[in-house]
Coordinates of C-alpha atoms and ligand atoms in Angstrom, one line a residue:
X119 CA 62.6 -87.3 -4.8
X120 CA 63.0 -91.1 -5.2
X121 CA 62.7 -91.8 -1.5
X122 CA 58.9 -91.9 -1.8
X123 CA 59.0 -94.4 -4.7
X124 CA 60.5 -97.8 -5.3
X125 CA 61.9 -98.3 -8.8
X126 CA 60.7 -101.5 -10.6
X127 CA 62.9 -102.4 -13.6
X128 CA 62.9 -105.4 -15.8
X129 CA 65.3 -106.0 -18.7
X130 CA 64.8 -107.6 -22.1
X131 CA 68.1 -108.5 -23.7
X132 CA 68.2 -109.4 -27.4
X133 CA 71.3 -111.4 -28.4
X134 CA 72.2 -112.5 -31.9
X135 CA 73.4 -116.1 -31.8
X136 CA 76.7 -116.9 -33.5
X137 CA 75.5 -119.7 -35.7
X138 CA 76.9 -120.3 -39.2
X139 CA 73.4 -120.1 -40.8
X140 CA 70.2 -118.2 -40.2
X141 CA 67.3 -119.4 -37.9
X142 CA 65.0 -120.9 -40.5
X143 CA 67.0 -121.0 -43.8
X144 CA 70.4 -121.9 -45.0
X145 CA 71.7 -118.4 -45.6
X146 CA 75.0 -117.5 -44.0
X147 CA 75.0 -115.1 -41.0
X148 CA 77.2 -112.2 -42.1
X149 CA 78.6 -109.1 -40.4
X150 CA 75.7 -106.6 -40.8
X151 CA 78.2 -103.7 -40.7
X152 CA 80.7 -104.8 -43.3
X153 CA 78.9 -107.2 -45.6
X154 CA 77.4 -105.8 -48.9
X155 CA 73.6 -105.3 -48.4
X156 CA 71.2 -108.0 -49.4
X157 CA 73.9 -110.5 -50.3
X158 CA 73.0 -113.2 -47.7
X159 CA 69.3 -113.7 -48.5
X160 CA 66.9 -116.3 -50.0
X161 CA 63.2 -116.7 -50.6
X162 CA 62.7 -117.9 -46.9
X163 CA 64.3 -114.9 -45.2
X164 CA 62.8 -112.5 -47.8
X165 CA 59.3 -113.7 -46.9
X166 CA 58.4 -114.9 -50.4
X167 CA 55.0 -116.6 -50.7
X168 CA 55.1 -120.4 -50.4
X169 CA 58.4 -120.5 -48.5
X170 CA 58.8 -122.9 -45.6
X171 CA 61.0 -122.4 -42.6
X172 CA 63.3 -125.2 -41.1
X173 CA 64.5 -124.9 -37.5
X174 CA 68.3 -124.4 -37.0
X175 CA 69.3 -127.1 -34.5
X176 CA 72.5 -125.3 -33.5
X177 CA 70.5 -122.2 -32.5
X178 CA 68.3 -124.3 -30.3
X179 CA 71.4 -125.9 -28.8
X180 CA 72.8 -122.4 -28.0
X181 CA 69.5 -121.3 -26.5
X182 CA 69.3 -124.4 -24.3
X183 CA 72.9 -123.7 -23.1
X184 CA 72.1 -120.1 -22.1
X185 CA 68.9 -121.2 -20.4
X186 CA 70.7 -123.8 -18.4
X187 CA 73.5 -121.3 -17.5
X188 CA 70.8 -118.9 -16.2
X189 CA 69.3 -121.7 -14.0
X190 CA 66.1 -122.0 -16.1
X191 CA 63.9 -125.0 -16.3
X192 CA 64.0 -126.3 -19.9
X193 CA 60.7 -126.8 -21.6
X194 CA 60.8 -130.2 -23.3
X195 CA 57.9 -129.2 -25.6
X196 CA 58.3 -125.9 -27.4
X197 CA 55.9 -124.1 -29.8
X198 CA 56.9 -121.4 -32.2
X199 CA 54.5 -118.5 -32.5
X200 CA 53.7 -115.8 -35.1
X201 CA 54.1 -112.3 -33.8
X202 CA 52.1 -110.2 -36.3
X203 CA 53.0 -106.6 -37.2
X204 CA 53.8 -104.6 -40.2
X205 CA 57.1 -102.9 -40.8
X206 CA 59.3 -102.5 -43.9
X207 CA 62.2 -104.5 -42.2
X208 CA 59.9 -107.5 -41.7
X209 CA 58.9 -108.7 -45.2
X210 CA 56.7 -111.6 -44.0
X211 CA 54.5 -109.3 -42.0
X212 CA 55.2 -111.4 -38.9
X213 CA 58.1 -112.5 -36.9
X214 CA 58.5 -116.2 -35.9
X215 CA 59.0 -116.1 -32.1
X216 CA 58.0 -118.1 -29.0
X217 CA 55.1 -116.9 -26.8
X218 CA 53.4 -119.3 -24.4
X219 CA 56.1 -122.0 -24.4
X220 CA 59.6 -120.5 -24.4
X221 CA 62.7 -122.7 -24.2
X222 CA 63.6 -121.7 -20.6
X223 CA 61.7 -120.3 -17.6
X224 CA 62.1 -119.6 -13.9
X225 CA 65.8 -118.9 -13.8
X226 CA 67.8 -116.5 -11.7
X227 CA 71.1 -114.6 -11.8
X228 CA 73.0 -113.2 -8.8
X229 CA 74.7 -109.9 -9.5
X230 CA 77.3 -108.1 -7.3
X231 CA 77.3 -104.3 -7.2
X232 CA 80.5 -102.3 -6.9
X233 CA 80.0 -101.9 -3.2
X234 CA 79.9 -105.7 -2.8
X235 CA 76.2 -106.1 -2.2
X236 CA 74.7 -109.1 -4.1
X237 CA 71.1 -109.3 -5.3
X238 CA 69.2 -112.0 -7.1
X239 CA 67.5 -111.1 -10.3
X240 CA 64.8 -113.6 -11.6
X241 CA 64.9 -114.7 -15.2
X242 CA 61.3 -115.0 -16.5
X243 CA 62.0 -116.6 -19.8
X244 CA 64.6 -117.3 -22.5
X245 CA 63.2 -117.7 -26.0
X246 CA 64.2 -117.9 -29.6
X247 CA 63.1 -115.6 -32.4
X248 CA 64.4 -114.3 -35.7
X249 CA 65.9 -110.9 -36.2
X250 CA 64.5 -108.3 -38.7
X251 CA 66.2 -106.5 -41.5
X252 CA 67.9 -103.2 -41.1
X253 CA 66.6 -99.8 -42.2
X254 CA 68.8 -96.9 -43.1
X255 CA 67.0 -93.6 -43.5
X256 CA 68.4 -91.2 -46.1
X257 CA 67.2 -87.9 -47.5
X258 CA 64.0 -88.6 -49.4
X259 CA 63.7 -92.3 -48.5
X260 CA 64.8 -95.4 -46.7
X261 CA 67.1 -98.3 -47.6
X262 CA 66.5 -101.8 -46.3
X263 CA 69.1 -104.5 -45.9
X264 CA 67.7 -108.0 -45.3
X265 CA 71.1 -109.7 -44.5
X266 CA 70.0 -109.6 -40.8
X267 CA 66.5 -110.8 -41.6
X268 CA 66.2 -114.3 -40.0
X269 CA 69.4 -114.2 -38.0
X270 CA 68.7 -116.3 -34.8
X271 CA 68.0 -114.0 -31.9
X272 CA 67.8 -115.0 -28.3
X273 CA 65.6 -112.9 -26.0
X274 CA 66.3 -113.0 -22.2
X275 CA 63.6 -111.5 -20.1
X276 CA 64.2 -110.7 -16.5
X277 CA 61.7 -110.4 -13.7
X278 CA 61.1 -106.8 -12.6
X279 CA 63.6 -107.3 -9.7
X280 CA 66.0 -104.6 -10.6
X281 CA 66.0 -101.4 -8.5
X282 CA 68.4 -99.0 -10.0
X283 CA 70.3 -98.1 -13.2
X284 CA 73.5 -99.4 -11.6
X285 CA 71.9 -102.7 -10.8
X286 CA 70.6 -102.9 -14.4
X287 CA 74.1 -102.4 -15.7
X288 CA 75.6 -105.1 -13.4
X289 CA 72.9 -107.6 -14.5
X290 CA 73.4 -106.8 -18.2
X291 CA 77.2 -106.9 -17.9
X292 CA 77.0 -110.4 -16.3
X293 CA 74.6 -111.6 -19.0
X294 CA 77.0 -110.4 -21.7
X295 CA 79.9 -112.1 -20.0
X296 CA 78.0 -115.4 -19.7
X297 CA 77.0 -115.3 -23.4
X298 CA 80.6 -114.8 -24.3
X299 CA 81.7 -117.6 -22.0
X300 CA 79.2 -119.9 -23.8
X301 CA 80.6 -118.8 -27.2
X302 CA 77.1 -117.9 -28.5
X303 CA 77.4 -114.1 -28.9
X304 CA 80.5 -111.9 -29.5
X305 CA 79.3 -109.2 -27.1
X306 CA 80.2 -106.5 -29.8
X307 CA 77.6 -104.0 -28.6
X308 CA 78.7 -101.3 -31.1
X309 CA 77.8 -103.8 -33.9
X310 CA 74.3 -104.2 -32.4
X311 CA 74.6 -107.9 -31.7
X312 CA 73.4 -107.3 -28.1
X313 CA 70.6 -104.9 -27.5
X314 CA 69.1 -104.0 -24.2
X315 CA 65.6 -102.7 -23.4
X316 CA 64.7 -101.9 -19.9
X317 CA 61.1 -101.3 -18.8
X318 CA 60.9 -98.9 -16.0
X319 CA 58.2 -97.9 -13.5
X320 CA 57.8 -96.4 -10.0
X321 CA 55.5 -97.4 -7.2
X322 CA 54.9 -95.9 -3.8
X323 CA 57.3 -97.5 -1.3
X324 CA 55.5 -100.4 0.5
X325 CA 53.1 -101.0 -2.4
X326 CA 52.9 -104.3 -4.2
X327 CA 51.0 -102.9 -7.2
X328 CA 53.0 -102.0 -10.4
X329 CA 53.0 -98.4 -11.7
X330 CA 52.7 -97.6 -15.4
X331 CA 55.9 -98.5 -17.2
X332 CA 57.9 -97.0 -20.0
X333 CA 60.3 -99.0 -22.2
X334 CA 63.6 -97.7 -23.5
X335 CA 64.3 -99.2 -26.9
X336 CA 67.5 -100.7 -28.3
X337 CA 70.2 -99.4 -25.9
X338 CA 73.6 -100.6 -27.2
X339 CA 75.9 -99.6 -24.3
X340 CA 76.0 -100.3 -20.6
X341 CA 76.4 -96.6 -20.0
X342 CA 73.3 -95.8 -22.0
X343 CA 71.5 -98.4 -19.9
X344 CA 72.5 -97.1 -16.5
X345 CA 72.1 -93.4 -17.4
X346 CA 68.9 -93.8 -19.4
X347 CA 67.3 -95.8 -16.6
X348 CA 68.3 -93.3 -14.0
X349 CA 67.0 -90.4 -16.2
X350 CA 63.7 -92.2 -16.7
X351 CA 63.3 -92.9 -12.9
X352 CA 63.9 -89.2 -12.2
X353 CA 61.5 -88.1 -15.0
X354 CA 58.7 -90.4 -13.8
X355 CA 59.1 -89.2 -10.2
X356 CA 58.8 -85.6 -11.3
X357 CA 55.6 -86.5 -13.3
X358 CA 54.1 -88.3 -10.3
X359 CA 55.1 -85.6 -7.8
X360 CA 53.5 -83.0 -10.1
X361 CA 50.2 -84.9 -9.8
X362 CA 50.5 -86.2 -13.4
X363 CA 50.4 -89.8 -14.6
X364 CA 53.1 -91.7 -16.5
X365 CA 52.0 -92.7 -20.0
X366 CA 52.8 -96.3 -21.1
X367 CA 55.0 -95.7 -24.1
X368 CA 58.2 -96.6 -25.9
X369 CA 61.0 -94.1 -25.4
X370 CA 64.4 -93.6 -27.0
X371 CA 67.6 -92.5 -25.4
X372 CA 69.4 -89.5 -26.8
X373 CA 73.1 -90.2 -26.2
X374 CA 74.4 -86.7 -26.6
X375 CA 71.5 -84.8 -25.0
X376 CA 71.5 -87.5 -22.2
X377 CA 67.7 -87.6 -22.0
X378 CA 64.9 -89.9 -23.1
X379 CA 62.2 -88.9 -25.6
X380 CA 58.8 -90.3 -26.5
X381 CA 58.7 -92.6 -29.6
X382 CA 55.3 -94.3 -29.7
X383 CA 52.6 -95.5 -27.4
X384 CA 53.4 -99.0 -26.5
X385 CA 51.6 -102.0 -28.1
X386 CA 50.1 -104.6 -25.8
X387 CA 50.7 -108.3 -26.4
X388 CA 47.2 -108.7 -27.8
X389 CA 48.0 -106.2 -30.5
X390 CA 50.5 -108.8 -32.0
X391 CA 47.7 -111.5 -32.4
X392 CA 50.1 -114.3 -31.5
X393 CA 49.2 -117.7 -32.7
X394 CA 51.0 -121.0 -33.1
X395 CA 53.2 -121.0 -36.2
X396 CA 51.5 -123.4 -38.6
X397 CA 54.6 -123.9 -40.8
X398 CA 56.7 -125.4 -38.0
X399 CA 56.2 -128.6 -36.0
X400 CA 56.5 -128.5 -32.2
X401 CA 60.1 -128.5 -31.1
X402 CA 60.8 -131.4 -28.7
X403 CA 64.0 -131.2 -26.6
X404 CA 64.5 -134.8 -25.4
X405 CA 66.4 -135.7 -22.2
X406 CA 69.5 -136.8 -24.0
X407 CA 69.8 -133.5 -25.7
X408 CA 69.5 -131.7 -22.3
X409 CA 72.1 -133.9 -20.7
X410 CA 74.5 -133.2 -23.6
X411 CA 73.9 -129.5 -23.4
X412 CA 74.5 -129.5 -19.7
X413 CA 77.7 -131.5 -20.1
X414 CA 78.9 -128.9 -22.7
X415 CA 78.6 -126.0 -20.3
X416 CA 82.0 -124.5 -19.3
X417 CA 82.7 -123.4 -15.7
X418 CA 80.8 -120.1 -15.6
X419 CA 82.3 -116.8 -14.5
X420 CA 80.5 -116.7 -11.1
X421 CA 81.9 -120.2 -10.3
X422 CA 85.4 -119.2 -11.4
X423 CA 85.3 -116.0 -9.2
X424 CA 84.2 -118.0 -6.2
X425 CA 86.9 -120.6 -6.7
X426 CA 89.6 -117.9 -7.1
X427 CA 88.6 -116.2 -3.8
X428 CA 87.8 -119.3 -1.8
X429 CA 90.3 -121.8 -3.0
X430 CA 93.1 -119.5 -4.2
X431 CA 92.9 -116.7 -1.7
X432 CA 92.5 -113.9 -4.3
X433 CA 90.7 -110.7 -3.6
X434 CA 87.2 -110.2 -5.2
X435 CA 88.8 -107.6 -7.5
X436 CA 91.5 -109.9 -8.7
X437 CA 89.1 -112.8 -9.1
X438 CA 86.7 -110.7 -11.2
X439 CA 89.5 -109.2 -13.3
X440 CA 90.9 -112.7 -14.1
X441 CA 87.5 -114.3 -14.7
X442 CA 86.2 -111.4 -16.9
X443 CA 87.3 -113.1 -20.1
X444 CA 87.1 -116.8 -20.4
X445 CA 90.3 -117.2 -22.4
X446 CA 92.3 -115.3 -19.8
X447 CA 90.6 -117.3 -17.0
X448 CA 91.5 -120.5 -18.6
X449 CA 95.1 -119.4 -19.2
X450 CA 95.3 -118.5 -15.4
X451 CA 93.8 -122.0 -14.6
X452 CA 96.5 -123.6 -16.8
X453 CA 99.2 -121.5 -14.9
X454 CA 97.9 -122.9 -11.6
X455 CA 97.8 -126.4 -13.0
X456 CA 101.4 -126.0 -14.1
X457 CA 102.3 -125.3 -10.5
X458 CA 102.1 -121.5 -10.3
X459 CA 101.3 -119.9 -6.9
X460 CA 97.9 -118.3 -7.4
X461 CA 98.5 -115.0 -5.6
X462 CA 101.9 -114.4 -7.3
X463 CA 100.7 -115.5 -10.7
X464 CA 97.6 -113.2 -10.4
X465 CA 99.8 -110.3 -9.5
X466 CA 102.1 -110.8 -12.5
X467 CA 99.2 -111.4 -14.9
X468 CA 97.1 -108.4 -13.8
X469 CA 100.0 -106.0 -13.6
X470 CA 102.9 -106.9 -15.9
X471 CA 101.4 -109.4 -18.4
X472 CA 98.3 -107.2 -19.1
X473 CA 100.4 -104.1 -19.5
X474 CA 102.7 -105.8 -21.9
X475 CA 99.8 -107.3 -23.9
X476 CA 98.3 -103.9 -24.0
X477 CA 101.5 -102.2 -25.3
X478 CA 102.1 -105.0 -27.8
X479 CA 98.5 -105.2 -29.0
X480 CA 98.3 -109.0 -28.2
X481 CA 95.4 -110.9 -26.9
X482 CA 95.6 -114.0 -24.8
X483 CA 94.8 -116.1 -27.9
X484 CA 97.9 -115.0 -29.8
X485 CA 100.2 -114.9 -26.8
X486 CA 103.3 -116.9 -27.5
X487 CA 104.0 -117.5 -23.8
X488 CA 103.0 -121.0 -22.5
X489 CA 101.6 -121.3 -19.0
X490 CA 104.5 -123.6 -18.2
X491 CA 107.1 -121.0 -19.4
X492 CA 105.4 -118.3 -17.3
X493 CA 105.5 -120.6 -14.2
X494 CA 109.2 -121.3 -14.9
X495 CA 109.9 -117.5 -14.9
X496 CA 108.0 -116.9 -11.7
X497 CA 109.9 -119.9 -10.1
X498 CA 113.2 -118.2 -11.0
X499 CA 112.1 -114.9 -9.3
X500 CA 111.0 -116.9 -6.2
X501 CA 114.2 -118.9 -6.2
X502 CA 116.2 -115.6 -6.2
X503 CA 117.8 -116.5 -9.6
X504 CA 116.6 -113.3 -11.2
X505 CA 115.2 -110.1 -9.7
X506 CA 111.8 -108.5 -10.4
X507 CA 113.1 -105.8 -12.7
X508 CA 115.1 -108.3 -14.8
X509 CA 112.1 -110.7 -14.8
X510 CA 110.0 -108.0 -16.4
X511 CA 112.6 -107.7 -19.2
X512 CA 112.5 -111.4 -19.7
X513 CA 108.7 -111.5 -19.7
X514 CA 108.6 -108.7 -22.3
X515 CA 110.8 -110.8 -24.6
X516 CA 108.6 -113.8 -24.0
X517 CA 105.5 -111.8 -25.0
X518 CA 107.3 -110.5 -28.1
X519 CA 108.8 -113.8 -29.4
X520 CA 108.1 -116.6 -27.0
X521 CA 111.2 -118.4 -25.8
X522 CA 112.3 -120.1 -22.7
X523 CA 113.0 -117.9 -19.7
X524 CA 116.2 -119.7 -18.7
X525 CA 117.6 -119.2 -22.2
X526 CA 116.7 -115.5 -22.2
X527 CA 118.2 -115.0 -18.8
X528 CA 121.4 -116.7 -19.9
X529 CA 121.6 -114.9 -23.3
X530 CA 121.0 -111.5 -21.7
X531 CA 123.2 -112.1 -18.7
X532 CA 120.4 -111.3 -16.3
X533 CA 121.1 -113.8 -13.6
X534 CA 120.6 -112.2 -10.3
X535 CA 123.8 -111.6 -8.2
X536 CA 123.1 -113.3 -4.9
X537 CA 126.7 -114.1 -4.0
X538 CA 126.8 -112.6 -0.5
X539 CA 130.6 -112.1 -0.4
X540 CA 130.6 -110.4 -3.8
X541 CA 127.7 -108.1 -2.8
X542 CA 129.3 -107.3 0.6
X543 CA 132.5 -106.2 -1.2
X544 CA 130.6 -103.9 -3.5
X545 CA 128.7 -102.4 -0.5
X546 CA 131.8 -101.9 1.5
X547 CA 133.3 -100.0 -1.5
X548 CA 130.2 -97.7 -1.7
X549 CA 130.3 -97.0 2.1
X550 CA 134.0 -96.1 2.0
X551 CA 133.5 -93.8 -1.0
X552 CA 130.6 -91.8 0.6
X553 CA 131.5 -90.8 4.1
X554 CA 129.1 -87.8 4.1
X555 CA 126.1 -89.9 3.2
X556 CA 127.1 -92.4 5.9
X557 CA 127.4 -89.7 8.5
X558 CA 124.0 -88.3 7.5
X559 CA 122.4 -91.8 7.7
X560 CA 123.9 -92.4 11.1
X561 CA 122.7 -88.9 12.1
X562 CA 119.1 -90.0 11.6
X563 CA 118.5 -89.6 7.9
X564 CA 117.4 -93.2 7.4
X565 CA 115.7 -92.5 4.1
X566 CA 119.3 -92.5 2.7
X567 CA 119.1 -96.3 2.8
X568 CA 117.2 -96.2 -0.5
X569 CA 119.9 -94.1 -2.1
X570 CA 122.6 -96.7 -1.0
X571 CA 120.4 -99.5 -2.4
X572 CA 120.3 -97.6 -5.7
X573 CA 124.1 -97.2 -5.8
X574 CA 124.5 -100.9 -5.2
X575 CA 121.9 -101.8 -7.9
X576 CA 123.8 -99.6 -10.3
X577 CA 127.1 -101.2 -9.4
X578 CA 125.6 -104.6 -10.2
X579 CA 124.0 -103.4 -13.4
X580 CA 120.6 -104.0 -12.0
X581 CA 121.2 -107.6 -11.2
X582 CA 121.9 -107.5 -7.5
X583 CA 119.4 -109.3 -5.3
X584 CA 117.5 -106.3 -3.7
X585 CA 116.5 -108.1 -0.5
X586 CA 120.1 -109.3 0.1
X587 CA 121.5 -105.8 -0.7
X588 CA 119.0 -104.2 1.7
X589 CA 120.0 -106.6 4.5
X590 CA 123.8 -106.2 4.0
X591 CA 123.6 -102.4 3.7
X592 CA 121.6 -102.1 6.9
X593 CA 123.9 -104.5 8.8
X594 CA 127.1 -102.8 7.6
X595 CA 125.8 -99.2 8.3
X596 CA 124.5 -100.1 11.7
X597 CA 127.8 -101.8 12.5
X598 CA 129.5 -98.4 12.1
X599 CA 127.1 -96.9 14.7
X600 CA 128.5 -99.1 17.4
X601 CA 132.1 -98.9 16.2
Ligands
LIG925 ZN1 67.6 -117.1 -46.2

């Protein structure tokens, strides 16, 4: 059904900024889920007559950082605008936003899809606005909490370059990751601090014109984004195939019924009667400010992934898994700086360390293992001083209570037995005690080698050097063949 049509999808992402205070007043930004309602409010964010807003410099700083990270041109001359509409969660009757002159424009973000294909999504604009209050509908009425009113909100608007629900998900996931890298948004979607609104339309393949679009409101999970978008594409194709026309409207996503439903016919920009906010001066971002903001940018996840694959020889999967969270990536970087071998370190982090952290409920921030101690442990495995199974035991203790790997190895008696003569004596004993197994092995049942290795490991209480045991066993069993 979709073969005849090309999907055209653009995303608006609203991200609350993690500033201490609100966008235009000194009220604290509080957790909108746990804080008591209407406890972080003042005449400014309650929209009282005569109040005057003051711009939060830190919020602008965050917005500039995000715009730079998304490759936008920064507008040195910004104007705030009033977006007029009436709703009970908006006590002023207008929202202070930006319209003609946003902070950033003309950016782009490359996203990689699960199959490995990369596509470039244009960023139309990045602008600042203020959040609204929160309504709770109860039987017989509605409650309104203005704690969220005036919280700085960043809106990131993509070009309509997205072609599927999966691509929308990949783009939004990357945006969330960048916002977390920049420390400007927690990414807690279940708390509503990041909301996604795709606008979706179809056009005949080969056409340049845009079809009529619908907008899905306030999606707060990536799954809802991908599934809601795909549902809407299929719905619109069915409407068009049936000879109907798509109505421009706002639709909601029903998470349990897995379908979209009509909410209201969409307002046009002119319905909002935008005009320059008379209570605020123009916002000027001077060159020094821009230089400082650029200098404060961390290495971004895309750059980390490229460095991990190109310079360190990791697979794209390993690179993405390590770069997913900035704290983990920086810990991995510190391991490499401390002399860890990238491929080995990546393996141990992604398999053993992540498993242990998961079991123990630890995050990288409260991990008592220093990168240097981790490298020291890997060095002992590589040097044959401790085998893999024992090293996992040591790592578990390090994750529980810190400590130096050498001290743990000594205290637990986990040093690997690599004394060739001692291992040979043990192996000769096992061979002598198991003539039937030897005969079967020599008769062609070579899988018995693993059984012999197991016997030798048991005889060394798990501390034998497995590579050496393998070699000695093979040599001594084969020697019997020719004897
Ligand atoms: Zn306030």
